[in-house]
PDB file of N, CA, C and O and ligand atoms in Angstrom:
ATOM      1  N   UNK C 166      15.987  46.942  40.114  1.00  0.00           N
ATOM      2  CA  UNK C 166      15.529  45.665  40.557  1.00  0.00           C
ATOM      3  C   UNK C 166      16.477  44.924  41.051  1.00  0.00           C
ATOM      4  O   UNK C 166      17.176  44.025  39.938  1.00  0.00           O
ATOM      5  N   UNK C 167      16.569  44.458  41.736  1.00  0.00           N
ATOM      6  CA  UNK C 167      17.330  43.465  41.742  1.00  0.00           C
ATOM      7  C   UNK C 167      16.517  42.132  41.150  1.00  0.00           C
ATOM      8  O   UNK C 167      15.299  42.031  40.638  1.00  0.00           O
ATOM      9  N   UNK C 168      17.386  41.495  40.861  1.00  0.00           N
ATOM     10  CA  UNK C 168      17.075  39.715  39.054  1.00  0.00           C
ATOM     11  C   UNK C 168      17.284  38.743  39.891  1.00  0.00           C
ATOM     12  O   UNK C 168      18.118  38.629  40.271  1.00  0.00           O
ATOM     13  N   UNK C 169      16.463  37.861  40.164  1.00  0.00           N
ATOM     14  CA  UNK C 169      16.976  36.434  40.500  1.00  0.00           C
ATOM     15  C   UNK C 169      17.666  35.766  39.542  1.00  0.00           C
ATOM     16  O   UNK C 169      18.023  35.611  38.457  1.00  0.00           O
ATOM     17  N   UNK C 170      18.882  35.667  39.871  1.00  0.00           N
ATOM     18  CA  UNK C 170      20.106  35.002  39.399  1.00  0.00           C
ATOM     19  C   UNK C 170      19.438  33.843  38.817  1.00  0.00           C
ATOM     20  O   UNK C 170      20.214  33.816  37.127  1.00  0.00           O
ATOM     21  N   UNK C 171      19.575  32.927  39.343  1.00  0.00           N
ATOM     22  CA  UNK C 171      18.790  31.737  38.558  1.00  0.00           C
ATOM     23  C   UNK C 171      17.392  31.447  38.116  1.00  0.00           C
ATOM     24  O   UNK C 171      16.538  31.934  39.356  1.00  0.00           O
ATOM     25  N   UNK C 172      17.298  30.506  37.303  1.00  0.00           N
ATOM     26  CA  UNK C 172      15.657  30.385  37.042  1.00  0.00           C
ATOM     27  C   UNK C 172      14.803  29.039  38.119  1.00  0.00           C
ATOM     28  O   UNK C 172      15.815  28.591  38.554  1.00  0.00           O
ATOM     29  N   UNK C 173      13.838  29.571  38.770  1.00  0.00           N
ATOM     30  CA  UNK C 173      12.889  28.111  39.884  1.00  0.00           C
ATOM     31  C   UNK C 173      12.681  27.381  39.065  1.00  0.00           C
ATOM     32  O   UNK C 173      12.138  27.078  37.770  1.00  0.00           O
ATOM     33  N   UNK C 174      13.435  25.996  39.889  1.00  0.00           N
ATOM     34  CA  UNK C 174      12.273  25.337  38.667  1.00  0.00           C
ATOM     35  C   UNK C 174      11.371  24.445  39.956  1.00  0.00           C
ATOM     36  O   UNK C 174      10.421  25.585  40.649  1.00  0.00           O
ATOM     37  N   UNK C 175      10.346  24.287  38.044  1.00  0.00           N
ATOM     38  CA  UNK C 175       9.081  23.820  38.714  1.00  0.00           C
ATOM     39  C   UNK C 175       8.934  23.412  40.288  1.00  0.00           C
ATOM     40  O   UNK C 175       8.171  23.342  41.452  1.00  0.00           O
ATOM     41  N   UNK C 176       9.799  22.031  40.428  1.00  0.00           N
ATOM     42  CA  UNK C 176       9.641  20.937  41.721  1.00  0.00           C
ATOM     43  C   UNK C 176       9.798  21.976  43.201  1.00  0.00           C
ATOM     44  O   UNK C 176       9.179  22.429  44.238  1.00  0.00           O
ATOM     45  N   UNK C 177      11.004  23.590  42.769  1.00  0.00           N
ATOM     46  CA  UNK C 177      10.823  24.291  43.932  1.00  0.00           C
ATOM     47  C   UNK C 177       9.993  25.055  43.599  1.00  0.00           C
ATOM     48  O   UNK C 177       9.904  25.260  45.819  1.00  0.00           O
ATOM     49  N   UNK C 178       8.819  26.111  43.442  1.00  0.00           N
ATOM     50  CA  UNK C 178       7.882  26.485  43.323  1.00  0.00           C
ATOM     51  C   UNK C 178       7.002  25.926  43.907  1.00  0.00           C
ATOM     52  O   UNK C 178       6.141  26.010  44.688  1.00  0.00           O
ATOM     53  N   UNK C 179       6.600  24.753  43.709  1.00  0.00           N
ATOM     54  CA  UNK C 179       5.771  23.272  44.013  1.00  0.00           C
ATOM     55  C   UNK C 179       5.986  22.819  45.655  1.00  0.00           C
ATOM     56  O   UNK C 179       5.026  22.220  46.056  1.00  0.00           O
ATOM     57  N   UNK C 180       7.930  22.980  45.911  1.00  0.00           N
ATOM     58  CA  UNK C 180       7.732  22.862  47.482  1.00  0.00           C
ATOM     59  C   UNK C 180       7.518  23.697  48.489  1.00  0.00           C
ATOM     60  O   UNK C 180       6.401  23.211  48.766  1.00  0.00           O
ATOM     61  N   UNK C 181       7.413  24.794  47.730  1.00  0.00           N
ATOM     62  CA  UNK C 181       7.575  26.063  48.386  1.00  0.00           C
ATOM     63  C   UNK C 181       5.652  26.324  48.620  1.00  0.00           C
ATOM     64  O   UNK C 181       4.968  26.406  50.012  1.00  0.00           O
ATOM     65  N   UNK C 182       4.596  26.140  47.342  1.00  0.00           N
ATOM     66  CA  UNK C 182       3.582  25.993  47.312  1.00  0.00           C
ATOM     67  C   UNK C 182       2.722  25.011  48.431  1.00  0.00           C
ATOM     68  O   UNK C 182       1.531  24.834  48.658  1.00  0.00           O
ATOM     69  N   UNK C 183       3.284  24.238  48.090  1.00  0.00           N
ATOM     70  CA  UNK C 183       2.587  22.950  49.185  1.00  0.00           C
ATOM     71  C   UNK C 183       1.985  23.428  50.359  1.00  0.00           C
ATOM     72  O   UNK C 183       1.128  23.016  51.414  1.00  0.00           O
ATOM     73  N   UNK C 184       2.691  24.652  51.283  1.00  0.00           N
ATOM     74  CA  UNK C 184       2.648  24.750  52.315  1.00  0.00           C
ATOM     75  C   UNK C 184       0.917  25.817  51.791  1.00  0.00           C
ATOM     76  O   UNK C 184       0.638  26.547  53.133  1.00  0.00           O
ATOM     77  N   UNK C 185       0.720  26.501  50.578  1.00  0.00           N
ATOM     78  CA  UNK C 185      -0.058  27.493  50.670  1.00  0.00           C
ATOM     79  C   UNK C 185      -1.676  27.030  50.404  1.00  0.00           C
ATOM     80  O   UNK C 185      -2.206  28.524  50.308  1.00  0.00           O
ATOM     81  N   UNK C 186      -1.909  26.604  50.582  1.00  0.00           N
ATOM     82  CA  UNK C 186      -3.152  25.776  51.281  1.00  0.00           C
ATOM     83  C   UNK C 186      -4.230  26.488  52.184  1.00  0.00           C
ATOM     84  O   UNK C 186      -3.458  26.586  53.106  1.00  0.00           O
ATOM     85  N   UNK C 187      -5.747  27.107  52.236  1.00  0.00           N
ATOM     86  CA  UNK C 187      -6.262  27.444  53.048  1.00  0.00           C
ATOM     87  C   UNK C 187      -6.672  26.921  53.982  1.00  0.00           C
ATOM     88  O   UNK C 187      -6.929  25.515  53.287  1.00  0.00           O
ATOM     89  N   UNK C 188      -6.617  26.315  54.890  1.00  0.00           N
ATOM     90  CA  UNK C 188      -7.915  24.877  56.194  1.00  0.00           C
ATOM     91  C   UNK C 188      -8.605  25.898  56.270  1.00  0.00           C
ATOM     92  O   UNK C 188      -9.232  26.848  56.479  1.00  0.00           O
ATOM     93  N   UNK C 189      -9.894  24.373  55.938  1.00  0.00           N
ATOM     94  CA  UNK C 189     -11.275  24.940  56.573  1.00  0.00           C
ATOM     95  C   UNK C 189     -11.708  25.654  57.493  1.00  0.00           C
ATOM     96  O   UNK C 189     -10.255  25.141  59.152  1.00  0.00           O
ATOM     97  N   UNK C 190     -11.725  26.123  57.823  1.00  0.00           N
ATOM     98  CA  UNK C 190     -12.270  26.557  59.342  1.00  0.00           C
ATOM     99  C   UNK C 190     -12.956  25.579  60.546  1.00  0.00           C
ATOM    100  O   UNK C 190     -13.678  24.980  59.666  1.00  0.00           O
ATOM    101  N   UNK C 191     -12.421  25.356  61.618  1.00  0.00           N
ATOM    102  CA  UNK C 191     -12.966  24.628  62.222  1.00  0.00           C
ATOM    103  C   UNK C 191     -13.843  24.852  63.777  1.00  0.00           C
ATOM    104  O   UNK C 191     -13.133  26.347  63.965  1.00  0.00           O
ATOM    105  N   UNK C 192     -14.971  24.967  63.854  1.00  0.00           N
ATOM    106  CA  UNK C 192     -15.841  25.119  64.890  1.00  0.00           C
ATOM    107  C   UNK C 192     -16.585  24.955  66.140  1.00  0.00           C
ATOM    108  O   UNK C 192     -16.423  23.711  65.953  1.00  0.00           O
ATOM    109  N   UNK C 193     -17.059  25.205  67.056  1.00  0.00           N
ATOM    110  CA  UNK C 193     -16.880  24.715  68.176  1.00  0.00           C
ATOM    111  C   UNK C 193     -19.041  25.546  68.347  1.00  0.00           C
ATOM    112  O   UNK C 193     -18.723  26.310  68.089  1.00  0.00           O
ATOM    113  N   UNK C 194     -19.591  24.131  68.992  1.00  0.00           N
ATOM    114  CA  UNK C 194     -20.848  24.306  69.579  1.00  0.00           C
ATOM    115  C   UNK C 194     -21.062  24.886  70.346  1.00  0.00           C
ATOM    116  O   UNK C 194     -20.103  24.710  72.148  1.00  0.00           O
ATOM    117  N   UNK C 195     -21.412  27.103  70.643  1.00  0.00           N
ATOM    118  CA  UNK C 195     -21.738  27.353  72.000  1.00  0.00           C
ATOM    119  C   UNK C 195     -22.115  26.334  73.663  1.00  0.00           C
ATOM    120  O   UNK C 195     -23.842  25.375  72.829  1.00  0.00           O
ATOM    121  N   UNK C 196     -21.359  26.295  74.521  1.00  0.00           N
ATOM    122  CA  UNK C 196     -21.936  25.072  75.321  1.00  0.00           C
ATOM    123  C   UNK C 196     -23.311  25.638  75.692  1.00  0.00           C
ATOM    124  O   UNK C 196     -24.493  24.665  76.923  1.00  0.00           O
ATOM    125  N   UNK C 197     -23.841  27.253  76.193  1.00  0.00           N
ATOM    126  CA  UNK C 197     -25.016  28.028  76.586  1.00  0.00           C
ATOM    127  C   UNK C 197     -25.793  28.291  75.555  1.00  0.00           C
ATOM    128  O   UNK C 197     -27.585  27.048  75.742  1.00  0.00           O
ATOM    129  N   UNK C 198     -25.671  28.734  74.004  1.00  0.00           N
ATOM    130  CA  UNK C 198     -26.477  28.915  73.350  1.00  0.00           C
ATOM    131  C   UNK C 198     -26.327  27.682  72.410  1.00  0.00           C
ATOM    132  O   UNK C 198     -27.549  27.815  70.753  1.00  0.00           O
ATOM    133  N   UNK C 199     -25.804  27.055  71.335  1.00  0.00           N
ATOM    134  CA  UNK C 199     -25.716  25.967  70.640  1.00  0.00           C
ATOM    135  C   UNK C 199     -25.590  26.852  69.599  1.00  0.00           C
ATOM    136  O   UNK C 199     -25.806  25.589  68.239  1.00  0.00           O
ATOM    137  N   UNK C 200     -24.956  27.898  69.616  1.00  0.00           N
ATOM    138  CA  UNK C 200     -24.534  28.394  68.595  1.00  0.00           C
ATOM    139  C   UNK C 200     -22.699  28.287  67.579  1.00  0.00           C
ATOM    140  O   UNK C 200     -22.286  27.617  68.433  1.00  0.00           O
ATOM    141  N   UNK C 201     -22.429  27.775  66.502  1.00  0.00           N
ATOM    142  CA  UNK C 201     -21.284  28.329  66.143  1.00  0.00           C
ATOM    143  C   UNK C 201     -20.537  28.577  66.620  1.00  0.00           C
ATOM    144  O   UNK C 201     -20.620  30.262  65.460  1.00  0.00           O
ATOM    145  N   UNK C 202     -19.729  28.543  66.851  1.00  0.00           N
ATOM    146  CA  UNK C 202     -18.253  29.562  67.233  1.00  0.00           C
ATOM    147  C   UNK C 202     -17.206  29.024  67.377  1.00  0.00           C
ATOM    148  O   UNK C 202     -17.033  27.570  67.082  1.00  0.00           O
ATOM    149  N   UNK C 203     -15.834  29.845  67.244  1.00  0.00           N
ATOM    150  CA  UNK C 203     -14.396  29.788  67.127  1.00  0.00           C
ATOM    151  C   UNK C 203     -14.670  29.339  68.225  1.00  0.00           C
ATOM    152  O   UNK C 203     -14.521  29.370  69.849  1.00  0.00           O
ATOM    153  N   UNK C 204     -13.315  28.127  68.070  1.00  0.00           N
ATOM    154  CA  UNK C 204     -12.385  27.633  69.283  1.00  0.00           C
ATOM    155  C   UNK C 204     -12.086  28.864  70.450  1.00  0.00           C
ATOM    156  O   UNK C 204     -11.215  28.999  69.401  1.00  0.00           O
ATOM    157  N   UNK C 205     -11.649  28.432  71.571  1.00  0.00           N
ATOM    158  CA  UNK C 205     -11.337  28.912  72.512  1.00  0.00           C
ATOM    159  C   UNK C 205     -11.365  30.735  72.009  1.00  0.00           C
ATOM    160  O   UNK C 205     -10.051  31.666  73.156  1.00  0.00           O
ATOM    161  N   UNK C 206     -12.600  30.989  72.110  1.00  0.00           N
ATOM    162  CA  UNK C 206     -13.362  32.609  72.788  1.00  0.00           C
ATOM    163  C   UNK C 206     -14.319  32.809  73.250  1.00  0.00           C
ATOM    164  O   UNK C 206     -15.082  31.600  72.558  1.00  0.00           O
ATOM    165  N   UNK C 207     -14.740  33.797  73.403  1.00  0.00           N
ATOM    166  CA  UNK C 207     -16.258  33.855  73.987  1.00  0.00           C
ATOM    167  C   UNK C 207     -17.270  33.952  72.924  1.00  0.00           C
ATOM    168  O   UNK C 207     -17.078  34.216  71.861  1.00  0.00           O
ATOM    169  N   UNK C 208     -17.697  33.082  74.092  1.00  0.00           N
ATOM    170  CA  UNK C 208     -19.501  33.572  72.629  1.00  0.00           C
ATOM    171  C   UNK C 208     -20.323  34.874  72.610  1.00  0.00           C
ATOM    172  O   UNK C 208     -20.395  35.399  73.251  1.00  0.00           O
ATOM    173  N   UNK C 209     -19.530  35.553  70.718  1.00  0.00           N
ATOM    174  CA  UNK C 209     -20.796  36.707  70.886  1.00  0.00           C
ATOM    175  C   UNK C 209     -21.907  37.382  70.818  1.00  0.00           C
ATOM    176  O   UNK C 209     -22.639  37.539  71.213  1.00  0.00           O
ATOM    177  N   UNK C 210     -22.205  35.530  70.558  1.00  0.00           N
ATOM    178  CA  UNK C 210     -24.223  35.522  71.101  1.00  0.00           C
ATOM    179  C   UNK C 210     -24.608  35.390  72.162  1.00  0.00           C
ATOM    180  O   UNK C 210     -26.005  36.557  71.917  1.00  0.00           O
ATOM    181  N   UNK C 211     -24.288  34.554  73.119  1.00  0.00           N
ATOM    182  CA  UNK C 211     -24.748  35.107  74.458  1.00  0.00           C
ATOM    183  C   UNK C 211     -23.732  35.358  75.269  1.00  0.00           C
ATOM    184  O   UNK C 211     -24.127  35.945  76.489  1.00  0.00           O
ATOM    185  N   UNK C 212     -23.167  35.768  75.139  1.00  0.00           N
ATOM    186  CA  UNK C 212     -21.410  36.449  75.804  1.00  0.00           C
ATOM    187  C   UNK C 212     -21.065  35.379  76.697  1.00  0.00           C
ATOM    188  O   UNK C 212     -20.469  35.600  77.676  1.00  0.00           O
ATOM    189  N   UNK C 213     -20.884  34.124  76.709  1.00  0.00           N
ATOM    190  CA  UNK C 213     -21.059  32.844  77.549  1.00  0.00           C
ATOM    191  C   UNK C 213     -18.916  32.535  76.948  1.00  0.00           C
ATOM    192  O   UNK C 213     -18.556  31.697  76.015  1.00  0.00           O
ATOM    193  N   UNK C 214     -18.332  32.071  78.281  1.00  0.00           N
ATOM    194  CA  UNK C 214     -17.263  31.309  77.754  1.00  0.00           C
ATOM    195  C   UNK C 214     -16.661  30.319  78.899  1.00  0.00           C
ATOM    196  O   UNK C 214     -17.130  30.298  79.823  1.00  0.00           O
ATOM    197  N   UNK C 215     -16.749  28.856  78.847  1.00  0.00           N
ATOM    198  CA  UNK C 215     -16.361  28.015  79.626  1.00  0.00           C
ATOM    199  C   UNK C 215     -17.543  27.819  80.756  1.00  0.00           C
ATOM    200  O   UNK C 215     -17.597  27.731  81.989  1.00  0.00           O
ATOM    201  N   UNK C 216     -18.916  28.123  79.953  1.00  0.00           N
ATOM    202  CA  UNK C 216     -20.013  28.092  81.325  1.00  0.00           C
ATOM    203  C   UNK C 216     -20.363  28.958  81.846  1.00  0.00           C
ATOM    204  O   UNK C 216     -20.877  29.572  82.931  1.00  0.00           O
ATOM    205  N   UNK C 217     -19.704  30.429  81.890  1.00  0.00           N
ATOM    206  CA  UNK C 217     -19.237  31.431  82.698  1.00  0.00           C
ATOM    207  C   UNK C 217     -19.901  32.135  81.729  1.00  0.00           C
ATOM    208  O   UNK C 217     -19.170  33.043  80.828  1.00  0.00           O
ATOM    209  N   UNK C 218     -20.674  33.041  82.515  1.00  0.00           N
ATOM    210  CA  UNK C 218     -21.108  34.384  81.895  1.00  0.00           C
ATOM    211  C   UNK C 218     -19.925  35.335  81.565  1.00  0.00           C
ATOM    212  O   UNK C 218     -19.385  35.568  82.723  1.00  0.00           O
ATOM    213  N   UNK C 219     -19.183  35.995  80.842  1.00  0.00           N
ATOM    214  CA  UNK C 219     -18.198  36.711  80.902  1.00  0.00           C
ATOM    215  C   UNK C 219     -18.449  38.411  80.208  1.00  0.00           C
ATOM    216  O   UNK C 219     -18.396  39.488  80.627  1.00  0.00           O
ATOM    217  N   UNK C 220     -19.289  38.322  78.737  1.00  0.00           N
ATOM    218  CA  UNK C 220     -19.960  39.472  78.364  1.00  0.00           C
ATOM    219  C   UNK C 220     -20.815  40.120  78.607  1.00  0.00           C
ATOM    220  O   UNK C 220     -22.168  39.311  78.449  1.00  0.00           O
ATOM    221  N   UNK C 221     -20.818  41.459  78.610  1.00  0.00           N
ATOM    222  CA  UNK C 221     -22.074  42.332  78.874  1.00  0.00           C
ATOM    223  C   UNK C 221     -22.730  42.550  76.820  1.00  0.00           C
ATOM    224  O   UNK C 221     -21.871  43.678  76.951  1.00  0.00           O
ATOM    225  N   UNK C 222     -23.715  41.739  76.669  1.00  0.00           N
ATOM    226  CA  UNK C 222     -24.000  42.320  74.730  1.00  0.00           C
ATOM    227  C   UNK C 222     -24.060  43.240  75.033  1.00  0.00           C
ATOM    228  O   UNK C 222     -25.383  44.201  76.433  1.00  0.00           O
ATOM    229  N   UNK C 223     -24.571  44.312  73.876  1.00  0.00           N
ATOM    230  CA  UNK C 223     -25.186  45.545  73.868  1.00  0.00           C
ATOM    231  C   UNK C 223     -26.891  45.674  74.097  1.00  0.00           C
ATOM    232  O   UNK C 223     -27.160  46.446  74.341  1.00  0.00           O
ATOM    233  N   UNK C 224     -27.301  44.300  73.571  1.00  0.00           N
ATOM    234  CA  UNK C 224     -28.738  44.223  73.626  1.00  0.00           C
ATOM    235  C   UNK C 224     -29.157  43.729  74.713  1.00  0.00           C
ATOM    236  O   UNK C 224     -30.240  44.728  75.207  1.00  0.00           O
ATOM    237  N   UNK C 225     -28.464  43.506  75.836  1.00  0.00           N
ATOM    238  CA  UNK C 225     -28.710  43.591  76.834  1.00  0.00           C
ATOM    239  C   UNK C 225     -28.350  44.688  78.136  1.00  0.00           C
ATOM    240  O   UNK C 225     -28.939  44.434  79.275  1.00  0.00           O
ATOM    241  N   UNK C 226     -27.435  45.160  77.586  1.00  0.00           N
ATOM    242  CA  UNK C 226     -27.304  47.097  78.260  1.00  0.00           C
ATOM    243  C   UNK C 226     -28.331  47.277  77.642  1.00  0.00           C
ATOM    244  O   UNK C 226     -28.780  48.283  78.935  1.00  0.00           O
ATOM    245  N   UNK C 227     -28.748  47.495  76.557  1.00  0.00           N
ATOM    246  CA  UNK C 227     -30.516  48.699  76.028  1.00  0.00           C
ATOM    247  C   UNK C 227     -31.584  47.921  77.154  1.00  0.00           C
ATOM    248  O   UNK C 227     -32.273  48.287  77.575  1.00  0.00           O
ATOM    249  N   UNK C 228     -31.532  46.101  78.083  1.00  0.00           N
ATOM    250  CA  UNK C 228     -32.556  46.102  77.767  1.00  0.00           C
ATOM    251  C   UNK C 228     -32.592  46.100  79.290  1.00  0.00           C
ATOM    252  O   UNK C 228     -33.585  46.873  79.997  1.00  0.00           O
ATOM    253  N   UNK C 229     -31.529  46.146  79.717  1.00  0.00           N
ATOM    254  CA  UNK C 229     -31.118  47.067  81.797  1.00  0.00           C
ATOM    255  C   UNK C 229     -31.925  48.709  81.628  1.00  0.00           C
ATOM    256  O   UNK C 229     -32.315  48.914  82.387  1.00  0.00           O
ATOM    257  N   UNK C 230     -30.883  49.462  80.185  1.00  0.00           N
ATOM    258  CA  UNK C 230     -31.186  50.919  80.726  1.00  0.00           C
ATOM    259  C   UNK C 230     -33.310  51.107  80.415  1.00  0.00           C
ATOM    260  O   UNK C 230     -33.020  51.743  81.202  1.00  0.00           O
ATOM    261  N   UNK C 231     -33.294  50.098  79.801  1.00  0.00           N
ATOM    262  CA  UNK C 231     -34.817  50.092  79.977  1.00  0.00           C
ATOM    263  C   UNK C 231     -35.314  49.592  80.989  1.00  0.00           C
ATOM    264  O   UNK C 231     -36.553  50.451  81.141  1.00  0.00           O
ATOM    265  N   UNK C 232     -35.131  48.966  81.451  1.00  0.00           N
ATOM    266  CA  UNK C 232     -35.782  48.176  83.180  1.00  0.00           C
ATOM    267  C   UNK C 232     -35.683  49.039  83.686  1.00  0.00           C
ATOM    268  O   UNK C 232     -36.655  49.761  84.823  1.00  0.00           O
ATOM    269  N   UNK C 233     -34.516  49.686  84.331  1.00  0.00           N
ATOM    270  CA  UNK C 233     -34.038  51.177  85.396  1.00  0.00           C
ATOM    271  C   UNK C 233     -34.739  52.340  85.290  1.00  0.00           C
ATOM    272  O   UNK C 233     -35.599  52.715  85.685  1.00  0.00           O
ATOM    273  N   UNK C 234     -35.627  52.712  83.460  1.00  0.00           N
ATOM    274  CA  UNK C 234     -36.172  53.682  83.241  1.00  0.00           C
ATOM    275  C   UNK C 234     -37.696  53.181  83.713  1.00  0.00           C
ATOM    276  O   UNK C 234     -37.779  54.639  83.889  1.00  0.00           O
ATOM    277  N   UNK C 235     -37.246  52.267  83.055  1.00  0.00           N
ATOM    278  CA  UNK C 235     -39.131  51.591  84.112  1.00  0.00           C
ATOM    279  C   UNK C 235     -39.368  51.930  85.169  1.00  0.00           C
ATOM    280  O   UNK C 235     -40.527  51.872  85.879  1.00  0.00           O
ATOM    281  N   UNK C 236     -38.360  51.526  85.826  1.00  0.00           N
ATOM    282  CA  UNK C 236     -38.635  51.502  87.652  1.00  0.00           C
ATOM    283  C   UNK C 236     -38.307  52.674  87.926  1.00  0.00           C
ATOM    284  O   UNK C 236     -39.149  53.631  89.277  1.00  0.00           O
ATOM    285  N   UNK C 237     -37.613  54.098  87.440  1.00  0.00           N
ATOM    286  CA  UNK C 237     -37.954  55.116  87.828  1.00  0.00           C
ATOM    287  C   UNK C 237     -38.883  56.115  87.397  1.00  0.00           C
ATOM    288  O   UNK C 237     -39.227  56.265  87.992  1.00  0.00           O
ATOM    289  N   UNK C 238     -39.549  55.593  86.394  1.00  0.00           N
ATOM    290  CA  UNK C 238     -40.986  55.768  86.752  1.00  0.00           C
ATOM    291  C   UNK C 238     -41.975  55.607  86.801  1.00  0.00           C
ATOM    292  O   UNK C 238     -43.439  56.795  87.741  1.00  0.00           O
ATOM    293  N   UNK C 239     -42.135  54.847  87.632  1.00  0.00           N
ATOM    294  CA  UNK C 239     -43.251  54.092  88.531  1.00  0.00           C
ATOM    295  C   UNK C 239     -43.090  54.195  89.808  1.00  0.00           C
ATOM    296  O   UNK C 239     -41.878  55.188  90.532  1.00  0.00           O
TER     297      UNK C 239
HETATM  298 ZN1   ZN Y 202     -23.331  31.326  73.050  1.00  0.00          ZN
END
């Protein structure tokens, strides 16, 4: 295997590692349901983005199916 030609100084390692720290995740508040969400992404709790309904969530699909079945039964 290849070997390093020269020893790395602590300064050089430190300079490289100065960019390795993890940043804290930033959250924004959903305008519709007030839950914490990642910025520039659709809210997974209510399916809203920029005040508009974008996603139809699984729970809502079930509700719609149930409502349709109830209508059929009547
Ligand atoms: Zn939301």
